Amino acid sequence: LKWRNHKAVTLAAVYAASGLLTASVCAMIGSVLPDILECRGVIEHRTITHWPWLWLGGMFLFWTIYKTSGTSPVYFYFLMCACAGALLHVAEDALSNGGVPVFSPYGEKTGFGIYKTCSLGEELSTLGMVAIFSLFGWVRGYFDADHILQQLADAGSFVDRLLHG
Ligand SMILES: [Zn+2]
């Protein structure tokens, strides 16, 4: 997927699942990591940075630290959500024809072939997923004014703690 499509699908998916604006935005930022970390071809495309277990492990690690650390856990919350976003990136790539490595990071790639990367199918798949997730979030009341206002307030205090400890 293109970066903007990864961001859109990940933001919509995490918000539909959690209703948490801060977590969704952190995940959105993390959703471009698997491609950024390839450093423009230094690391072979869709290998170790697209290995789901790496991000699953990161999520678990930062969640554990987040739950047990007493001071400034906001950083670990951010890292945990970023890893979740990266994991979703891998899941989104897994829907393409190219697929991602499931077992060994440099091994055979598995893909569901729902869309072809950089095709009209990619754009339609993105629109479809964002629409479904948004509908799901809307049904759950995550687009109600009072919910959104609360989320904005939470996001504000998160940024404040991130910047000022
Ligand atoms: Zn990718």
Tab-separated table of C-alpha atoms and ligand atoms in Angstrom:
chain	number	residue	atom	x	y	z
A	1	LEU	CA	0.000	0.000	0.000
A	2	LYS	CA	0.960	3.608	-0.400
A	3	TRP	CA	1.777	5.421	2.828
A	4	ARG	CA	-1.359	7.523	2.864
A	5	ASN	CA	-3.458	4.380	2.433
A	6	HIS	CA	-1.646	2.618	5.285
A	7	LYS	CA	-2.265	5.654	7.464
A	8	ALA	CA	-5.960	5.900	6.554
A	9	VAL	CA	-6.734	2.196	7.047
A	10	THR	CA	-4.764	1.965	10.310
A	11	LEU	CA	-6.313	5.115	11.785
A	12	ALA	CA	-9.828	3.904	10.920
A	13	ALA	CA	-9.178	0.341	12.155
A	14	VAL	CA	-7.751	1.312	15.552
A	15	TYR	CA	-10.415	3.966	16.126
A	16	ALA	CA	-13.192	1.519	15.243
A	17	ALA	CA	-11.713	-1.076	17.594
A	18	SER	CA	-10.866	1.177	20.536
A	19	GLY	CA	-12.635	4.524	20.159
A	20	LEU	CA	-9.384	6.056	21.416
A	21	LEU	CA	-8.111	9.004	19.389
A	22	THR	CA	-4.625	9.073	20.954
A	23	ALA	CA	-4.027	5.363	20.369
A	24	SER	CA	-5.309	5.684	16.794
A	25	VAL	CA	-3.000	8.574	15.925
A	26	CYS	CA	0.031	6.843	17.525
A	27	ALA	CA	-0.792	3.706	15.514
A	28	MET	CA	-1.156	5.812	12.373
A	29	ILE	CA	2.358	7.170	12.903
A	30	GLY	CA	3.642	3.602	13.419
A	31	SER	CA	1.861	2.379	10.307
A	32	VAL	CA	4.598	3.719	8.012
A	33	LEU	CA	7.502	2.253	10.041
A	34	PRO	CA	7.841	-1.062	8.144
A	35	ASP	CA	8.517	0.847	4.913
A	36	ILE	CA	10.579	3.685	6.470
A	37	LEU	CA	12.874	1.204	8.220
A	38	GLU	CA	13.790	-0.327	4.869
A	39	CYS	CA	15.772	2.899	4.329
A	40	ARG	CA	15.009	3.108	0.628
A	41	GLY	CA	16.218	-0.351	-0.247
A	42	VAL	CA	19.046	-0.856	2.278
A	43	ILE	CA	16.885	-3.637	3.707
A	44	GLU	CA	15.232	-5.853	1.119
A	45	HIS	CA	11.558	-4.941	0.574
A	46	ARG	CA	9.030	-6.819	2.706
A	47	THR	CA	11.489	-8.900	4.698
A	48	ILE	CA	12.481	-8.362	8.349
A	49	THR	CA	10.605	-5.032	8.736
A	50	HIS	CA	7.449	-6.760	7.446
A	51	TRP	CA	7.797	-9.738	9.752
A	52	PRO	CA	4.690	-9.725	12.013
A	53	TRP	CA	6.394	-11.348	15.009
A	54	LEU	CA	8.821	-8.436	15.343
A	55	TRP	CA	5.958	-5.975	15.895
A	56	LEU	CA	3.927	-8.375	17.989
A	57	GLY	CA	6.962	-8.807	20.234
A	58	GLY	CA	7.466	-5.016	20.379
A	59	MET	CA	3.835	-4.505	21.314
A	60	PHE	CA	4.073	-7.023	24.123
A	61	LEU	CA	7.389	-5.602	25.360
A	62	PHE	CA	6.202	-1.983	25.476
A	63	TRP	CA	2.836	-2.990	26.926
A	64	THR	CA	4.649	-4.796	29.749
A	65	ILE	CA	6.870	-1.772	30.423
A	66	TYR	CA	3.867	0.560	30.157
A	67	LYS	CA	1.952	-1.471	32.725
A	68	THR	CA	4.838	-1.766	35.172
A	69	SER	CA	6.699	1.552	34.842
A	70	GLY	CA	5.735	4.202	37.352
A	71	THR	CA	7.124	7.330	35.711
A	72	SER	CA	6.184	8.836	32.345
A	73	PRO	CA	4.591	5.760	30.817
A	74	VAL	CA	3.295	7.896	27.939
A	75	TYR	CA	6.389	7.085	25.880
A	76	PHE	CA	5.779	3.393	26.216
A	77	TYR	CA	2.111	3.852	25.415
A	78	PHE	CA	3.193	5.643	22.240
A	79	LEU	CA	5.679	2.892	21.339
A	80	MET	CA	3.133	0.163	22.066
A	81	CYS	CA	0.558	1.799	19.779
A	82	ALA	CA	3.195	2.476	17.114
A	83	CYS	CA	4.081	-1.235	17.091
A	84	ALA	CA	0.370	-2.053	16.756
A	85	GLY	CA	0.208	0.313	13.779
A	86	ALA	CA	3.236	-1.356	12.199
A	87	LEU	CA	1.617	-4.753	12.757
A	88	LEU	CA	-1.485	-3.486	10.960
A	89	HIS	CA	0.734	-2.286	8.093
A	90	VAL	CA	2.004	-5.854	7.767
A	91	ALA	CA	-1.579	-7.184	7.892
A	92	GLU	CA	-2.613	-4.697	5.197
A	93	ASP	CA	0.310	-5.743	2.984
A	94	ALA	CA	-0.664	-9.375	3.583
A	95	LEU	CA	-3.924	-8.665	1.757
A	96	SER	CA	-1.983	-7.802	-1.414
A	97	ASN	CA	-0.730	-10.147	-4.079
A	98	GLY	CA	2.911	-9.691	-2.941
A	99	GLY	CA	2.234	-10.795	0.628
A	100	VAL	CA	4.523	-10.756	3.659
A	101	PRO	CA	6.868	-13.293	5.275
A	102	VAL	CA	4.971	-15.220	7.959
A	103	PHE	CA	7.482	-17.779	9.184
A	104	SER	CA	11.082	-16.792	8.539
A	105	PRO	CA	11.694	-13.048	7.912
A	106	TYR	CA	13.498	-13.831	4.662
A	107	GLY	CA	11.393	-16.846	3.787
A	108	GLU	CA	8.417	-17.426	1.553
A	109	LYS	CA	5.786	-14.665	1.456
A	110	THR	CA	2.086	-15.251	2.000
A	111	GLY	CA	-0.508	-12.938	0.457
A	112	PHE	CA	-4.268	-13.079	0.099
A	113	GLY	CA	-4.211	-11.397	-3.313
A	114	ILE	CA	-7.214	-9.164	-2.615
A	115	TYR	CA	-5.528	-6.232	-4.358
A	116	LYS	CA	-2.452	-5.491	-6.438
A	117	THR	CA	-0.075	-2.905	-4.948
A	118	CYS	CA	-0.329	0.561	-6.592
A	119	SER	CA	-3.376	-0.373	-8.651
A	120	LEU	CA	-6.952	0.853	-8.706
A	121	GLY	CA	-7.695	-2.221	-6.598
A	122	GLU	CA	-5.479	-0.816	-3.857
A	123	GLU	CA	-7.425	2.447	-3.818
A	124	LEU	CA	-10.777	0.634	-3.817
A	125	SER	CA	-9.671	-1.757	-1.067
A	126	THR	CA	-8.538	1.229	0.995
A	127	LEU	CA	-11.838	3.052	0.500
A	128	GLY	CA	-13.788	-0.092	1.319
A	129	MET	CA	-11.848	-0.803	4.513
A	130	VAL	CA	-12.009	2.811	5.719
A	131	ALA	CA	-15.764	2.862	5.023
A	132	ILE	CA	-16.401	-0.390	6.900
A	133	PHE	CA	-14.264	0.629	9.897
A	134	SER	CA	-15.863	4.084	10.012
A	135	LEU	CA	-19.341	2.589	9.931
A	136	PHE	CA	-18.339	0.240	12.721
A	137	GLY	CA	-17.006	3.159	14.792
A	138	TRP	CA	-20.109	5.204	14.080
A	139	VAL	CA	-22.419	2.392	15.221
A	140	ARG	CA	-20.410	2.185	18.436
A	141	GLY	CA	-20.933	5.917	19.046
A	142	TYR	CA	-17.306	6.920	18.487
A	143	PHE	CA	-18.363	9.792	16.241
A	144	ASP	CA	-20.811	11.265	18.749
A	145	ALA	CA	-19.940	14.832	19.716
A	146	ASP	CA	-19.458	14.079	23.424
A	147	HIS	CA	-17.208	11.109	22.662
A	148	ILE	CA	-15.078	13.144	20.260
A	149	LEU	CA	-14.783	16.044	22.732
A	150	GLN	CA	-13.624	13.635	25.441
A	151	GLN	CA	-11.084	12.088	23.037
A	152	LEU	CA	-9.743	15.517	22.091
A	153	ALA	CA	-9.328	16.390	25.774
A	154	ASP	CA	-7.515	13.072	26.398
A	155	ALA	CA	-5.274	13.655	23.382
A	156	GLY	CA	-4.441	17.123	24.662
A	157	SER	CA	-3.361	15.840	28.070
A	158	PHE	CA	-1.400	13.016	26.385
A	159	VAL	CA	0.595	15.500	24.303
A	160	ASP	CA	1.098	17.625	27.397
A	161	ARG	CA	2.533	14.685	29.358
A	162	LEU	CA	4.637	13.674	26.354
A	163	LEU	CA	6.214	17.117	26.175
A	164	HIS	CA	6.454	17.995	29.874
A	165	GLY	CA	6.828	14.597	31.539
B	1	ZN	ZN	4.893	-2.313	3.315
